[in-house]
Amino acid sequence: MQVVVQTLDHLARRILPFLTVAITLLFDLLPLTTLASDAVRPSLTIVAVYFWTLYRPDLLGSIVLFLLGLVADAVAGMPIGMTALMLLCIRAMVMVPQRIVLARSFLGGWLGLALVTLSVQFLRWFLACLYALHVFPIDTVLVSSVLTILCYPPVALLLGRANVEIDEKRHATGN
Amino acid sequence: MRSGTVRRGDSLSSEWGKMVLAARALAVRYGVVVLMALSLGLIVLGKADVKIYDTIVRRAGDIAAPALATLKEPLSTLRDMANAMGSILALREENQRLREDNRRLLVWQAEATRLAVENDALRRSLKMPPHPGAPLWLTARVVADPGGPFVNTALIDAGADAGVQNGMAVVDDHGLVGRIVDVGARSARILMLTDLNSRIPVLIDRSHDEAVLEGTNGRQPELRFLPMNPSFKVGDQVLTSGRDGVLPQGLRIGKISEIRDQHVVVTPYVDWDRLDYVAVLVRQPLPTPEELPLPASDAAVSAPAAGVAKPVERAPTRGQSGPAARTGGRAE
C-alpha cells in the first residue's frame, strides 16, 4: 500500500510542470478584466513554459508542449499550430548550454524571459500578419510582452516553490 | 554452448539498448525542430480550410467549455467582490443617479406606450402586417475569450444541443456583441463585432445613412462603404440594418465617436471587460408572403378574386423554435 502511495506521490510531482502550464493556459483563455486597453493581457503560459524549461526541462517535453499548444489554439480559435510553434520556440531558445548561467540568478532568469518573450511574441505577430494578410498593430504586442515580463516575479515565486517540492522528493528518494 | 547463447543474447540486448539510446538522443536533439516544422505545416494546412479542422475545433470547445466554466467561477466571484467593495463607497451617488434614471425612464415609458398605440393604428390603416415583435433568446455564459490583437472571438457554453445555430446574433444588456460562427454540441464560438473578419450592415439612427461596420481587431470598429453625402455626426447611434438577412434589424451597436478623413470610428456599447453572460437571439424564419396574415377587410376582398376559399394561416409561431428549457424570454 505504501509503495502505491509513494508511486502516486512521485507521479503527481512529476506532472506538476505539466499541470501548472495547463492551468496558465486556461487562465490566459478566461474572459477576465484586461489590464490595458484593446484586450491586451500578459501571457502567463510563456512565463510557465520558460520557467520549467529553464529549471526542469526533463519534466516538460517537446511533445507535451506541442499537444498543449494545439489544444490552446483549438479552444482560442487561433490558427492551429500557432501556439504550439510559440511554445516550442521557447524551448528551442532556452535549451542552450548557456541556460545554466541564466538559471543561477533571479535577474539572469528575468532577463532571459524578457528576450524570449519579445522574440516569440514578435514571431507570433509576424505569422499572424502573414496568415491574415493584414498588418496587426505592433504596439499591443509590445504592451502584452511588457506585462508578461512584469508577471515573472510572482509567477516564478510560485513555480519556484513547486520546483522545491519536486527536488525535495528527488532527494528523499535518491533519484 | 549455453554460455555462448547467453553471450549472444547479452550482445543483442546491449545493441538494442544502444539503438534506443541513439534514437532517444536524436529525438531530444531534433524533436523540437521536427515538431516546429509540423506546427508550421499545420498553420499552412489551416489556411487551406480543411474540414477536419472545424471538427477538431468544435470538439476541443465542447471538452474545454466545462473546465473553463468551473475555473472561471471563483475568479469571477473574486472580481465581483472587488467591484462590490468599490461600489459600496459610491452607494449614495449611485442611488441618486438611479432615482434620476428612473424618473427619466418613466417619461420614456409613457412616450413608448403612446408611440406603440399610434404605430399600431398607422399599420392598420396602411394594411401593413403586424410587427414581428422582439425575438426569442437563450442565455449562455462566456467561458473563454483569448483576447489579444489577432482574434476577437469568445466561446460560450451553449451549442447545437441548446438550439444555437450559425449566424445567430449575440447581445448583452448593452447591445450587439457579435454573431455565432461555429457551433459544437455543447459550445459555440462568437465572432465579436470588433474582429477583423466581422462585417455588419448598419443604419445610423438619426440620419438613416446605411454603411457596413467593419472590425479592426481593436476595441473600436469603423464604418465602411459610406453613402456619397452622409449626414451623420459624432454621437449618432448605430443600429443593425438587417440588410444581410442574418442579423435582426434595429439591434443597438454603439455610437459614432470620431470622424477623421475617411475613418468613421464607432464605440460599441458593450463592456468587453464584463462579458460574463450573453443572449443568443433565436433566429426566426422569415414568413413567406402566403404565410403573412392579411387584414380582415383585405382578405374578404382579395380571397374570392384569387380563388382562395380559406384565410391564410399565420407563420410558425416563435415559441416553436429553440428548446424551452434554455429559452429565457424575449429580448427587450
Short mmCIF file of C-alpha atoms in Angstrom, two decimals:
data_model
loop_
_atom_site.label_atom_id
_atom_site.label_comp_id
_atom_site.label_asym_id
_atom_site.label_seq_id
_atom_site.Cartn_x
_atom_site.Cartn_y
_atom_site.Cartn_z
CA MET A 1 0.00 0.00 0.00
CA GLN A 2 2.83 2.33 0.96
CA VAL A 3 4.51 1.61 -2.38
CA VAL A 4 1.35 2.55 -4.26
CA VAL A 5 1.04 5.81 -2.33
CA GLN A 6 4.71 6.57 -2.94
CA THR A 7 4.35 5.87 -6.66
CA LEU A 8 1.28 8.10 -6.92
CA ASP A 9 3.05 10.84 -5.00
CA HIS A 10 6.06 10.54 -7.28
CA LEU A 11 3.81 10.71 -10.37
CA ALA A 12 1.92 13.73 -9.05
CA ARG A 13 5.18 15.60 -8.51
CA ARG A 14 6.47 14.68 -11.96
CA ILE A 15 3.36 16.01 -13.69
CA LEU A 16 3.42 19.24 -11.67
CA PRO A 17 5.09 21.24 -14.50
CA PHE A 18 2.51 19.97 -17.00
CA LEU A 19 -0.33 20.84 -14.63
CA THR A 20 0.93 24.37 -13.96
CA VAL A 21 1.35 25.06 -17.70
CA ALA A 22 -2.15 23.68 -18.37
CA ILE A 23 -3.60 25.94 -15.65
CA THR A 24 -1.82 29.03 -17.00
CA LEU A 25 -3.13 28.18 -20.48
CA LEU A 26 -6.69 28.03 -19.16
CA PHE A 27 -6.08 31.23 -17.18
CA ASP A 28 -4.94 33.01 -20.36
CA LEU A 29 -8.17 31.93 -22.07
CA LEU A 30 -10.54 33.09 -19.34
CA PRO A 31 -12.64 36.19 -20.02
CA LEU A 32 -11.26 38.30 -17.20
CA THR A 33 -10.76 42.02 -16.86
CA THR A 34 -7.90 43.14 -19.06
CA LEU A 35 -5.06 45.15 -17.61
CA ALA A 36 -4.74 47.51 -20.55
CA SER A 37 -6.87 48.71 -23.45
CA ASP A 38 -7.55 46.72 -26.62
CA ALA A 39 -7.80 43.38 -24.80
CA VAL A 40 -4.07 43.25 -24.12
CA ARG A 41 -3.11 40.72 -21.49
CA PRO A 42 0.06 39.13 -20.19
CA SER A 43 0.74 35.58 -21.29
CA LEU A 44 1.27 33.53 -18.16
CA THR A 45 1.83 30.45 -20.33
CA ILE A 46 5.05 31.94 -21.70
CA VAL A 47 6.32 32.51 -18.15
CA ALA A 48 5.42 28.97 -17.00
CA VAL A 49 6.92 27.23 -20.05
CA TYR A 50 10.06 29.37 -19.82
CA PHE A 51 10.45 28.62 -16.10
CA TRP A 52 10.11 24.86 -16.39
CA THR A 53 12.30 24.65 -19.48
CA LEU A 54 14.96 26.61 -17.62
CA TYR A 55 14.87 24.59 -14.40
CA ARG A 56 13.30 21.21 -15.21
CA PRO A 57 13.36 20.59 -18.99
CA ASP A 58 13.17 16.83 -18.34
CA LEU A 59 9.66 17.18 -16.90
CA LEU A 60 8.17 19.22 -19.74
CA GLY A 61 8.98 17.61 -23.08
CA SER A 62 8.54 18.93 -26.59
CA ILE A 63 5.61 16.63 -27.36
CA VAL A 64 3.73 17.83 -24.27
CA LEU A 65 4.27 21.46 -25.33
CA PHE A 66 3.18 20.65 -28.87
CA LEU A 67 -0.05 18.99 -27.72
CA LEU A 68 -0.84 21.73 -25.19
CA GLY A 69 -0.32 24.33 -27.90
CA LEU A 70 -2.69 22.55 -30.28
CA VAL A 71 -5.41 22.35 -27.62
CA ALA A 72 -4.96 26.03 -26.75
CA ASP A 73 -5.28 27.04 -30.41
CA ALA A 74 -8.40 24.92 -30.89
CA VAL A 75 -10.09 26.45 -27.84
CA ALA A 76 -8.98 30.02 -28.55
CA GLY A 77 -9.96 29.93 -32.22
CA MET A 78 -6.42 30.71 -33.34
CA PRO A 79 -4.86 29.05 -36.40
CA ILE A 80 -3.97 25.51 -35.30
CA GLY A 81 -0.22 25.25 -34.70
CA MET A 82 0.40 28.91 -33.82
CA THR A 83 0.64 28.47 -30.02
CA ALA A 84 2.36 25.08 -30.40
CA LEU A 85 5.06 26.74 -32.51
CA MET A 86 5.42 29.53 -29.97
CA LEU A 87 5.86 27.13 -27.04
CA LEU A 88 8.35 25.01 -28.97
CA CYS A 89 10.31 28.15 -29.88
CA ILE A 90 10.59 28.97 -26.16
CA ARG A 91 12.02 25.50 -25.57
CA ALA A 92 14.42 25.77 -28.50
CA MET A 93 15.65 29.17 -27.29
CA VAL A 94 16.08 28.14 -23.67
CA MET A 95 17.62 24.69 -24.26
CA VAL A 96 21.12 26.00 -24.86
CA PRO A 97 24.19 25.33 -22.72
CA GLN A 98 24.13 28.97 -21.55
CA ARG A 99 20.88 28.37 -19.71
CA ILE A 100 22.89 27.23 -16.68
CA VAL A 101 24.14 30.82 -16.36
CA LEU A 102 20.61 32.20 -16.59
CA ALA A 103 19.27 29.70 -14.07
CA ARG A 104 21.87 30.68 -11.44
CA SER A 105 20.42 34.11 -10.64
CA PHE A 106 16.91 35.51 -10.48
CA LEU A 107 17.90 38.58 -12.50
CA GLY A 108 19.51 36.39 -15.17
CA GLY A 109 16.31 34.37 -15.41
CA TRP A 110 14.25 37.53 -15.70
CA LEU A 111 16.47 38.96 -18.45
CA GLY A 112 16.27 35.66 -20.30
CA LEU A 113 12.49 35.75 -20.10
CA ALA A 114 12.45 39.29 -21.49
CA LEU A 115 14.48 38.18 -24.50
CA VAL A 116 12.39 35.03 -25.06
CA THR A 117 9.05 36.86 -24.64
CA LEU A 118 9.90 39.63 -27.09
CA SER A 119 11.19 37.09 -29.63
CA VAL A 120 8.23 34.69 -29.56
CA GLN A 121 5.63 37.47 -29.38
CA PHE A 122 7.20 39.15 -32.39
CA LEU A 123 7.29 35.79 -34.23
CA ARG A 124 3.61 35.23 -33.45
CA TRP A 125 2.74 38.74 -34.63
CA PHE A 126 4.67 38.14 -37.87
CA LEU A 127 2.97 34.79 -38.52
CA ALA A 128 -0.48 36.21 -37.68
CA CYS A 129 0.12 39.08 -40.14
CA LEU A 130 1.16 36.60 -42.84
CA TYR A 131 -1.81 34.34 -42.08
CA ALA A 132 -4.42 37.11 -42.14
CA LEU A 133 -2.62 39.19 -44.82
CA HIS A 134 -3.11 42.18 -42.57
CA VAL A 135 -0.67 44.23 -40.53
CA PHE A 136 -1.79 43.99 -36.90
CA PRO A 137 -0.75 46.82 -34.58
CA ILE A 138 2.63 46.04 -33.08
CA ASP A 139 2.09 48.28 -30.03
CA THR A 140 -0.42 45.86 -28.48
CA VAL A 141 2.12 43.05 -28.87
CA LEU A 142 4.76 45.17 -27.14
CA VAL A 143 2.39 46.06 -24.27
CA SER A 144 1.47 42.39 -23.86
CA SER A 145 5.18 41.49 -23.79
CA VAL A 146 5.93 44.10 -21.13
CA LEU A 147 3.01 42.83 -18.99
CA THR A 148 4.29 39.26 -19.41
CA ILE A 149 7.80 40.29 -18.32
CA LEU A 150 6.36 42.09 -15.27
CA CYS A 151 4.45 38.93 -14.31
CA TYR A 152 7.68 36.93 -13.96
CA PRO A 153 8.50 37.65 -10.27
CA PRO A 154 5.19 36.46 -8.74
CA VAL A 155 4.76 33.51 -11.12
CA ALA A 156 8.41 32.45 -10.71
CA LEU A 157 7.98 32.64 -6.93
CA LEU A 158 5.03 30.22 -7.04
CA LEU A 159 6.63 27.87 -9.56
CA GLY A 160 9.91 28.02 -7.63
CA ARG A 161 8.06 26.69 -4.60
CA ALA A 162 6.67 23.83 -6.71
CA ASN A 163 10.19 23.14 -8.01
CA VAL A 164 11.49 22.86 -4.44
CA GLU A 165 8.76 20.29 -3.72
CA ILE A 166 9.88 18.20 -6.69
CA ASP A 167 13.53 18.49 -5.64
CA GLU A 168 12.78 17.56 -2.04
CA LYS A 169 11.10 14.41 -3.23
CA ARG A 170 14.04 13.66 -5.53
CA HIS A 171 16.48 13.98 -2.63
CA ALA A 172 14.25 11.86 -0.42
CA THR A 173 14.00 9.01 -2.93
CA GLY A 174 17.59 9.41 -4.09
CA ASN A 175 16.54 9.77 -7.78
CA MET B 1 27.11 -23.81 -25.90
CA ARG B 2 24.86 -22.44 -23.23
CA SER B 3 27.26 -19.71 -22.27
CA GLY B 4 27.60 -18.81 -25.98
CA THR B 5 23.82 -18.24 -26.27
CA VAL B 6 23.83 -16.07 -23.20
CA ARG B 7 26.71 -14.03 -24.59
CA ARG B 8 24.94 -13.59 -27.95
CA GLY B 9 21.75 -12.57 -26.09
CA ASP B 10 23.71 -10.10 -24.00
CA SER B 11 25.31 -8.51 -27.04
CA LEU B 12 21.92 -8.31 -28.80
CA SER B 13 20.28 -6.60 -25.84
CA SER B 14 23.18 -4.20 -25.49
CA GLU B 15 22.96 -3.36 -29.22
CA TRP B 16 19.22 -2.87 -28.85
CA GLY B 17 19.85 -0.65 -25.85
CA LYS B 18 22.38 1.39 -27.82
CA MET B 19 19.88 1.85 -30.64
CA VAL B 20 17.21 3.01 -28.20
CA LEU B 21 19.66 5.43 -26.62
CA ALA B 22 20.72 6.74 -30.03
CA ALA B 23 17.07 7.20 -31.07
CA ARG B 24 16.38 8.99 -27.82
CA ALA B 25 19.36 11.27 -28.28
CA LEU B 26 18.17 12.07 -31.82
CA ALA B 27 14.64 12.75 -30.58
CA VAL B 28 15.95 15.09 -27.88
CA ARG B 29 18.23 16.85 -30.33
CA TYR B 30 15.93 17.18 -33.33
CA GLY B 31 12.48 16.55 -31.80
CA VAL B 32 11.85 20.25 -31.23
CA VAL B 33 12.82 21.07 -34.80
CA VAL B 34 10.57 18.35 -36.23
CA LEU B 35 7.62 19.45 -34.09
CA MET B 36 8.20 23.10 -35.02
CA ALA B 37 8.12 22.12 -38.70
CA LEU B 38 4.94 20.14 -38.02
CA SER B 39 3.35 23.18 -36.33
CA LEU B 40 4.22 25.36 -39.31
CA GLY B 41 2.73 22.73 -41.62
CA LEU B 42 -0.48 22.72 -39.57
CA ILE B 43 -0.73 26.52 -39.81
CA VAL B 44 -0.38 26.33 -43.60
CA LEU B 45 -2.93 23.48 -43.77
CA GLY B 46 -5.34 25.53 -41.66
CA LYS B 47 -5.27 28.27 -44.28
CA ALA B 48 -6.49 25.69 -46.80
CA ASP B 49 -9.80 25.41 -44.90
CA VAL B 50 -9.64 21.66 -44.24
CA LYS B 51 -12.94 20.30 -42.92
CA ILE B 52 -11.41 18.10 -40.22
CA TYR B 53 -10.04 21.28 -38.59
CA ASP B 54 -13.55 22.53 -37.90
CA THR B 55 -14.47 19.21 -36.32
CA ILE B 56 -11.36 19.27 -34.10
CA VAL B 57 -12.00 22.86 -33.06
CA ARG B 58 -15.65 22.11 -32.19
CA ARG B 59 -14.71 19.02 -30.17
CA ALA B 60 -11.99 20.94 -28.31
CA GLY B 61 -14.51 23.67 -27.49
CA ASP B 62 -17.03 21.12 -26.21
CA ILE B 63 -14.42 19.48 -23.97
CA ALA B 64 -12.82 22.69 -22.70
CA ALA B 65 -16.02 24.67 -22.04
CA PRO B 66 -16.99 22.91 -18.75
CA ALA B 67 -13.40 23.10 -17.41
CA LEU B 68 -13.16 26.79 -18.25
CA ALA B 69 -16.58 27.49 -16.73
CA THR B 70 -15.53 25.79 -13.47
CA LEU B 71 -12.23 27.65 -13.32
CA LYS B 72 -13.88 30.95 -14.16
CA GLU B 73 -16.44 30.84 -11.36
CA PRO B 74 -14.18 31.57 -8.33
CA LEU B 75 -12.20 34.16 -10.29
CA SER B 76 -15.38 35.95 -11.36
CA THR B 77 -16.58 35.91 -7.75
CA LEU B 78 -13.31 37.49 -6.60
CA ARG B 79 -13.59 40.16 -9.29
CA ASP B 80 -17.23 40.87 -8.39
CA MET B 81 -16.31 41.16 -4.71
CA ALA B 82 -13.57 43.67 -5.52
CA ASN B 83 -16.01 45.65 -7.65
CA ALA B 84 -18.66 45.48 -4.90
CA MET B 85 -16.21 46.99 -2.40
CA GLY B 86 -15.71 49.91 -4.73
CA SER B 87 -19.42 50.38 -5.38
CA ILE B 88 -20.31 50.38 -1.65
CA LEU B 89 -18.23 53.52 -1.29
CA ALA B 90 -20.15 55.21 -4.10
CA LEU B 91 -23.60 53.97 -2.94
CA ARG B 92 -25.04 57.40 -2.19
CA GLU B 93 -24.12 58.88 -5.57
CA GLU B 94 -25.33 55.75 -7.37
CA ASN B 95 -28.67 55.85 -5.57
CA GLN B 96 -29.19 59.45 -6.62
CA ARG B 97 -28.25 58.63 -10.21
CA LEU B 98 -30.65 55.65 -10.29
CA ARG B 99 -33.52 57.80 -8.99
CA GLU B 100 -32.82 60.29 -11.76
CA ASP B 101 -32.63 57.47 -14.35
CA ASN B 102 -35.91 56.04 -13.10
CA ARG B 103 -37.67 59.39 -13.40
CA ARG B 104 -36.35 59.83 -16.95
CA LEU B 105 -37.27 56.26 -17.97
CA LEU B 106 -40.84 56.64 -16.68
CA VAL B 107 -41.26 59.57 -19.05
CA TRP B 108 -39.86 57.43 -21.87
CA GLN B 109 -42.16 54.54 -20.95
CA ALA B 110 -45.22 56.75 -21.30
CA GLU B 111 -43.89 58.03 -24.63
CA ALA B 112 -43.18 54.46 -25.86
CA THR B 113 -46.69 53.31 -24.99
CA ARG B 114 -48.19 56.28 -26.85
CA LEU B 115 -45.97 55.59 -29.89
CA ALA B 116 -46.81 51.85 -29.89
CA VAL B 117 -50.55 52.63 -29.98
CA GLU B 118 -50.03 55.19 -32.71
CA ASN B 119 -47.79 52.78 -34.67
CA ASP B 120 -50.40 50.00 -34.49
CA ALA B 121 -53.12 52.38 -35.72
CA LEU B 122 -50.93 53.54 -38.63
CA ARG B 123 -50.02 49.94 -39.56
CA ARG B 124 -53.70 49.02 -39.60
CA SER B 125 -54.58 51.99 -41.77
CA LEU B 126 -51.73 51.17 -44.21
CA LYS B 127 -52.68 47.46 -44.18
CA MET B 128 -49.14 46.51 -43.10
CA PRO B 129 -48.53 43.11 -41.45
CA PRO B 130 -48.13 43.32 -37.67
CA HIS B 131 -44.65 43.92 -36.24
CA PRO B 132 -42.92 40.59 -35.62
CA GLY B 133 -42.09 41.60 -32.05
CA ALA B 134 -38.91 41.02 -30.14
CA PRO B 135 -37.09 37.79 -30.96
CA LEU B 136 -36.70 34.87 -28.56
CA TRP B 137 -33.37 34.43 -26.84
CA LEU B 138 -31.42 31.95 -24.81
CA THR B 139 -28.82 32.80 -22.22
CA ALA B 140 -25.26 31.49 -22.33
CA ARG B 141 -22.12 32.03 -20.31
CA VAL B 142 -18.90 33.28 -21.91
CA VAL B 143 -16.25 30.76 -20.85
CA ALA B 144 -13.24 31.67 -22.99
CA ASP B 145 -12.03 34.86 -24.55
CA PRO B 146 -8.41 34.66 -25.62
CA GLY B 147 -8.13 38.42 -26.13
CA GLY B 148 -5.03 39.72 -27.85
CA PRO B 149 -4.65 41.56 -31.12
CA PHE B 150 -5.06 38.61 -33.52
CA VAL B 151 -8.56 37.20 -32.96
CA ASN B 152 -11.63 38.62 -31.27
CA THR B 153 -13.73 35.56 -30.60
CA ALA B 154 -15.29 34.07 -27.50
CA LEU B 155 -16.51 30.62 -26.52
CA ILE B 156 -19.93 30.18 -24.90
CA ASP B 157 -21.25 27.15 -23.02
CA ALA B 158 -24.32 26.58 -25.20
CA GLY B 159 -24.27 24.78 -28.53
CA ALA B 160 -26.41 22.90 -31.01
CA ASP B 161 -27.97 20.86 -28.18
CA ALA B 162 -29.44 24.10 -26.81
CA GLY B 163 -30.64 25.31 -30.23
CA VAL B 164 -27.74 27.59 -31.16
CA GLN B 165 -27.15 27.91 -34.91
CA ASN B 166 -24.60 29.60 -37.12
CA GLY B 167 -25.34 33.25 -37.87
CA MET B 168 -27.46 33.94 -34.77
CA ALA B 169 -26.98 37.38 -33.22
CA VAL B 170 -25.44 37.61 -29.76
CA VAL B 171 -26.27 40.55 -27.49
CA ASP B 172 -25.74 41.56 -23.89
CA ASP B 173 -27.76 44.08 -21.91
CA HIS B 174 -25.87 46.96 -23.57
CA GLY B 175 -26.02 45.99 -27.23
CA LEU B 176 -24.78 43.72 -30.01
CA VAL B 177 -21.74 41.58 -29.18
CA GLY B 178 -21.37 39.67 -32.46
CA ARG B 179 -22.70 36.60 -34.19
CA ILE B 180 -22.27 32.83 -33.94
CA VAL B 181 -19.74 31.45 -36.43
CA ASP B 182 -19.06 27.94 -35.20
CA VAL B 183 -21.32 25.56 -33.31
CA GLY B 184 -20.37 22.43 -31.38
CA ALA B 185 -22.74 20.19 -29.44
CA ARG B 186 -22.26 21.99 -26.11
CA SER B 187 -20.33 25.12 -27.08
CA ALA B 188 -20.34 27.77 -29.76
CA ARG B 189 -17.95 30.48 -30.91
CA ILE B 190 -18.92 34.15 -31.19
CA LEU B 191 -17.22 36.32 -33.77
CA MET B 192 -17.14 39.67 -31.98
CA LEU B 193 -18.17 42.73 -33.98
CA THR B 194 -14.64 44.05 -33.36
CA ASP B 195 -12.95 41.13 -35.16
CA LEU B 196 -11.15 41.81 -38.40
CA ASN B 197 -13.43 39.36 -40.22
CA SER B 198 -16.67 40.90 -38.96
CA ARG B 199 -18.82 42.88 -41.42
CA ILE B 200 -22.24 44.07 -40.26
CA PRO B 201 -24.69 46.14 -42.33
CA VAL B 202 -25.73 49.06 -40.18
CA LEU B 203 -28.04 52.04 -40.14
CA ILE B 204 -27.36 55.38 -38.48
CA ASP B 205 -30.35 56.07 -36.27
CA ARG B 206 -30.76 59.84 -36.81
CA SER B 207 -29.61 60.33 -40.41
CA HIS B 208 -30.78 56.96 -41.82
CA ASP B 209 -27.46 56.59 -43.62
CA GLU B 210 -26.52 52.98 -44.33
CA ALA B 211 -23.00 51.56 -44.11
CA VAL B 212 -21.04 48.46 -43.18
CA LEU B 213 -19.44 48.16 -39.75
CA GLU B 214 -16.04 46.53 -40.10
CA GLY B 215 -13.97 45.16 -37.22
CA THR B 216 -10.37 46.28 -36.75
CA ASN B 217 -9.34 43.80 -34.03
CA GLY B 218 -9.20 46.82 -31.72
CA ARG B 219 -11.97 47.95 -29.39
CA GLN B 220 -13.44 50.38 -31.93
CA PRO B 221 -14.75 49.12 -35.29
CA GLU B 222 -15.11 51.50 -38.24
CA LEU B 223 -17.82 52.30 -40.79
CA ARG B 224 -17.06 51.43 -44.43
CA PHE B 225 -18.96 51.75 -47.73
CA LEU B 226 -20.38 55.09 -46.68
CA PRO B 227 -23.04 56.87 -48.75
CA MET B 228 -21.99 59.70 -51.08
CA ASN B 229 -23.17 62.58 -48.92
CA PRO B 230 -23.53 61.26 -45.41
CA SER B 231 -25.23 63.44 -42.86
CA PHE B 232 -24.29 61.61 -39.67
CA LYS B 233 -22.23 63.22 -36.95
CA VAL B 234 -20.35 62.30 -33.81
CA GLY B 235 -22.74 60.95 -31.15
CA ASP B 236 -25.23 59.37 -33.56
CA GLN B 237 -26.41 55.89 -32.64
CA VAL B 238 -25.56 52.92 -34.88
CA LEU B 239 -28.06 50.05 -35.27
CA THR B 240 -28.14 46.86 -37.31
CA SER B 241 -29.95 47.41 -40.60
CA GLY B 242 -30.82 43.74 -41.15
CA ARG B 243 -29.85 44.04 -44.82
CA ASP B 244 -27.80 40.85 -44.71
CA GLY B 245 -30.86 38.82 -43.79
CA VAL B 246 -28.82 37.26 -40.97
CA LEU B 247 -28.97 39.70 -38.07
CA PRO B 248 -32.29 41.18 -36.92
CA GLN B 249 -32.99 44.81 -37.69
CA GLY B 250 -32.62 47.54 -35.07
CA LEU B 251 -30.18 45.99 -32.60
CA ARG B 252 -28.19 48.68 -30.77
CA ILE B 253 -24.46 48.59 -31.56
CA GLY B 254 -22.86 51.82 -30.37
CA LYS B 255 -22.24 55.47 -31.08
CA ILE B 256 -20.11 57.28 -33.63
CA SER B 257 -17.21 58.55 -31.54
CA GLU B 258 -14.83 60.01 -34.10
CA ILE B 259 -14.84 61.17 -37.72
CA ARG B 260 -11.48 61.85 -39.36
CA ASP B 261 -10.79 61.76 -43.11
CA GLN B 262 -12.37 58.55 -44.38
CA HIS B 263 -12.40 56.90 -40.94
CA VAL B 264 -15.67 56.86 -39.02
CA VAL B 265 -14.99 55.23 -35.65
CA VAL B 266 -17.78 53.57 -33.66
CA THR B 267 -17.57 52.90 -29.92
CA PRO B 268 -19.72 49.84 -29.12
CA TYR B 269 -21.99 49.92 -26.05
CA VAL B 270 -20.75 46.50 -24.92
CA ASP B 271 -18.43 46.45 -21.92
CA TRP B 272 -15.87 43.96 -23.23
CA ASP B 273 -14.28 43.55 -19.79
CA ARG B 274 -17.51 42.31 -18.19
CA LEU B 275 -18.80 39.95 -20.80
CA ASP B 276 -19.97 37.18 -18.48
CA TYR B 277 -23.43 36.32 -19.79
CA VAL B 278 -24.84 36.90 -23.26
CA ALA B 279 -28.15 36.30 -25.01
CA VAL B 280 -28.23 34.40 -28.29
CA LEU B 281 -31.18 35.61 -30.34
CA VAL B 282 -33.02 32.64 -31.78
CA ARG B 283 -33.46 33.29 -35.46
CA GLN B 284 -36.99 33.30 -36.80
CA PRO B 285 -37.60 32.04 -40.32
CA LEU B 286 -38.97 34.86 -42.44
CA PRO B 287 -42.62 34.18 -43.32
CA THR B 288 -43.40 33.76 -46.99
CA PRO B 289 -45.92 36.22 -48.47
CA GLU B 290 -48.54 33.45 -48.40
CA GLU B 291 -47.95 32.93 -44.69
CA LEU B 292 -48.42 36.58 -43.78
CA PRO B 293 -51.80 37.37 -42.25
CA LEU B 294 -53.99 39.73 -44.22
CA PRO B 295 -56.16 42.38 -42.64
CA ALA B 296 -59.77 41.19 -42.37
CA SER B 297 -61.20 43.71 -44.87
CA ASP B 298 -58.42 43.00 -47.40
CA ALA B 299 -58.84 39.21 -47.09
CA ALA B 300 -62.57 39.49 -47.67
CA VAL B 301 -61.98 41.39 -50.91
CA SER B 302 -58.94 39.54 -52.27
CA ALA B 303 -59.75 35.93 -51.39
CA PRO B 304 -62.61 35.42 -53.82
CA ALA B 305 -60.67 37.19 -56.58
CA ALA B 306 -57.67 34.89 -56.07
CA GLY B 307 -59.94 31.87 -55.84
CA VAL B 308 -58.78 31.08 -52.31
CA ALA B 309 -61.55 29.78 -50.14
CA LYS B 310 -59.96 29.81 -46.68
CA PRO B 311 -57.99 32.52 -44.91
CA VAL B 312 -54.19 32.29 -44.83
CA GLU B 313 -52.75 30.88 -41.64
CA ARG B 314 -50.14 32.72 -39.55
CA ALA B 315 -46.46 31.99 -39.92
CA PRO B 316 -44.97 29.45 -37.49
CA THR B 317 -45.05 30.91 -34.03
CA ARG B 318 -41.84 31.96 -32.39
CA GLY B 319 -42.47 29.72 -29.43
CA GLN B 320 -41.84 26.61 -31.54
CA SER B 321 -38.19 27.25 -32.21
CA GLY B 322 -35.47 26.78 -29.59
CA PRO B 323 -35.72 24.49 -26.61
CA ALA B 324 -37.97 25.79 -23.88
CA ALA B 325 -35.56 24.80 -21.12
CA ARG B 326 -32.89 27.31 -22.10
CA THR B 327 -35.08 29.92 -23.67
CA GLY B 328 -35.23 32.85 -21.34
CA GLY B 329 -37.83 35.07 -22.97
CA ARG B 330 -37.93 37.98 -25.33
CA ALA B 331 -35.13 40.46 -25.82
CA GLU B 332 -36.07 43.96 -24.86
#
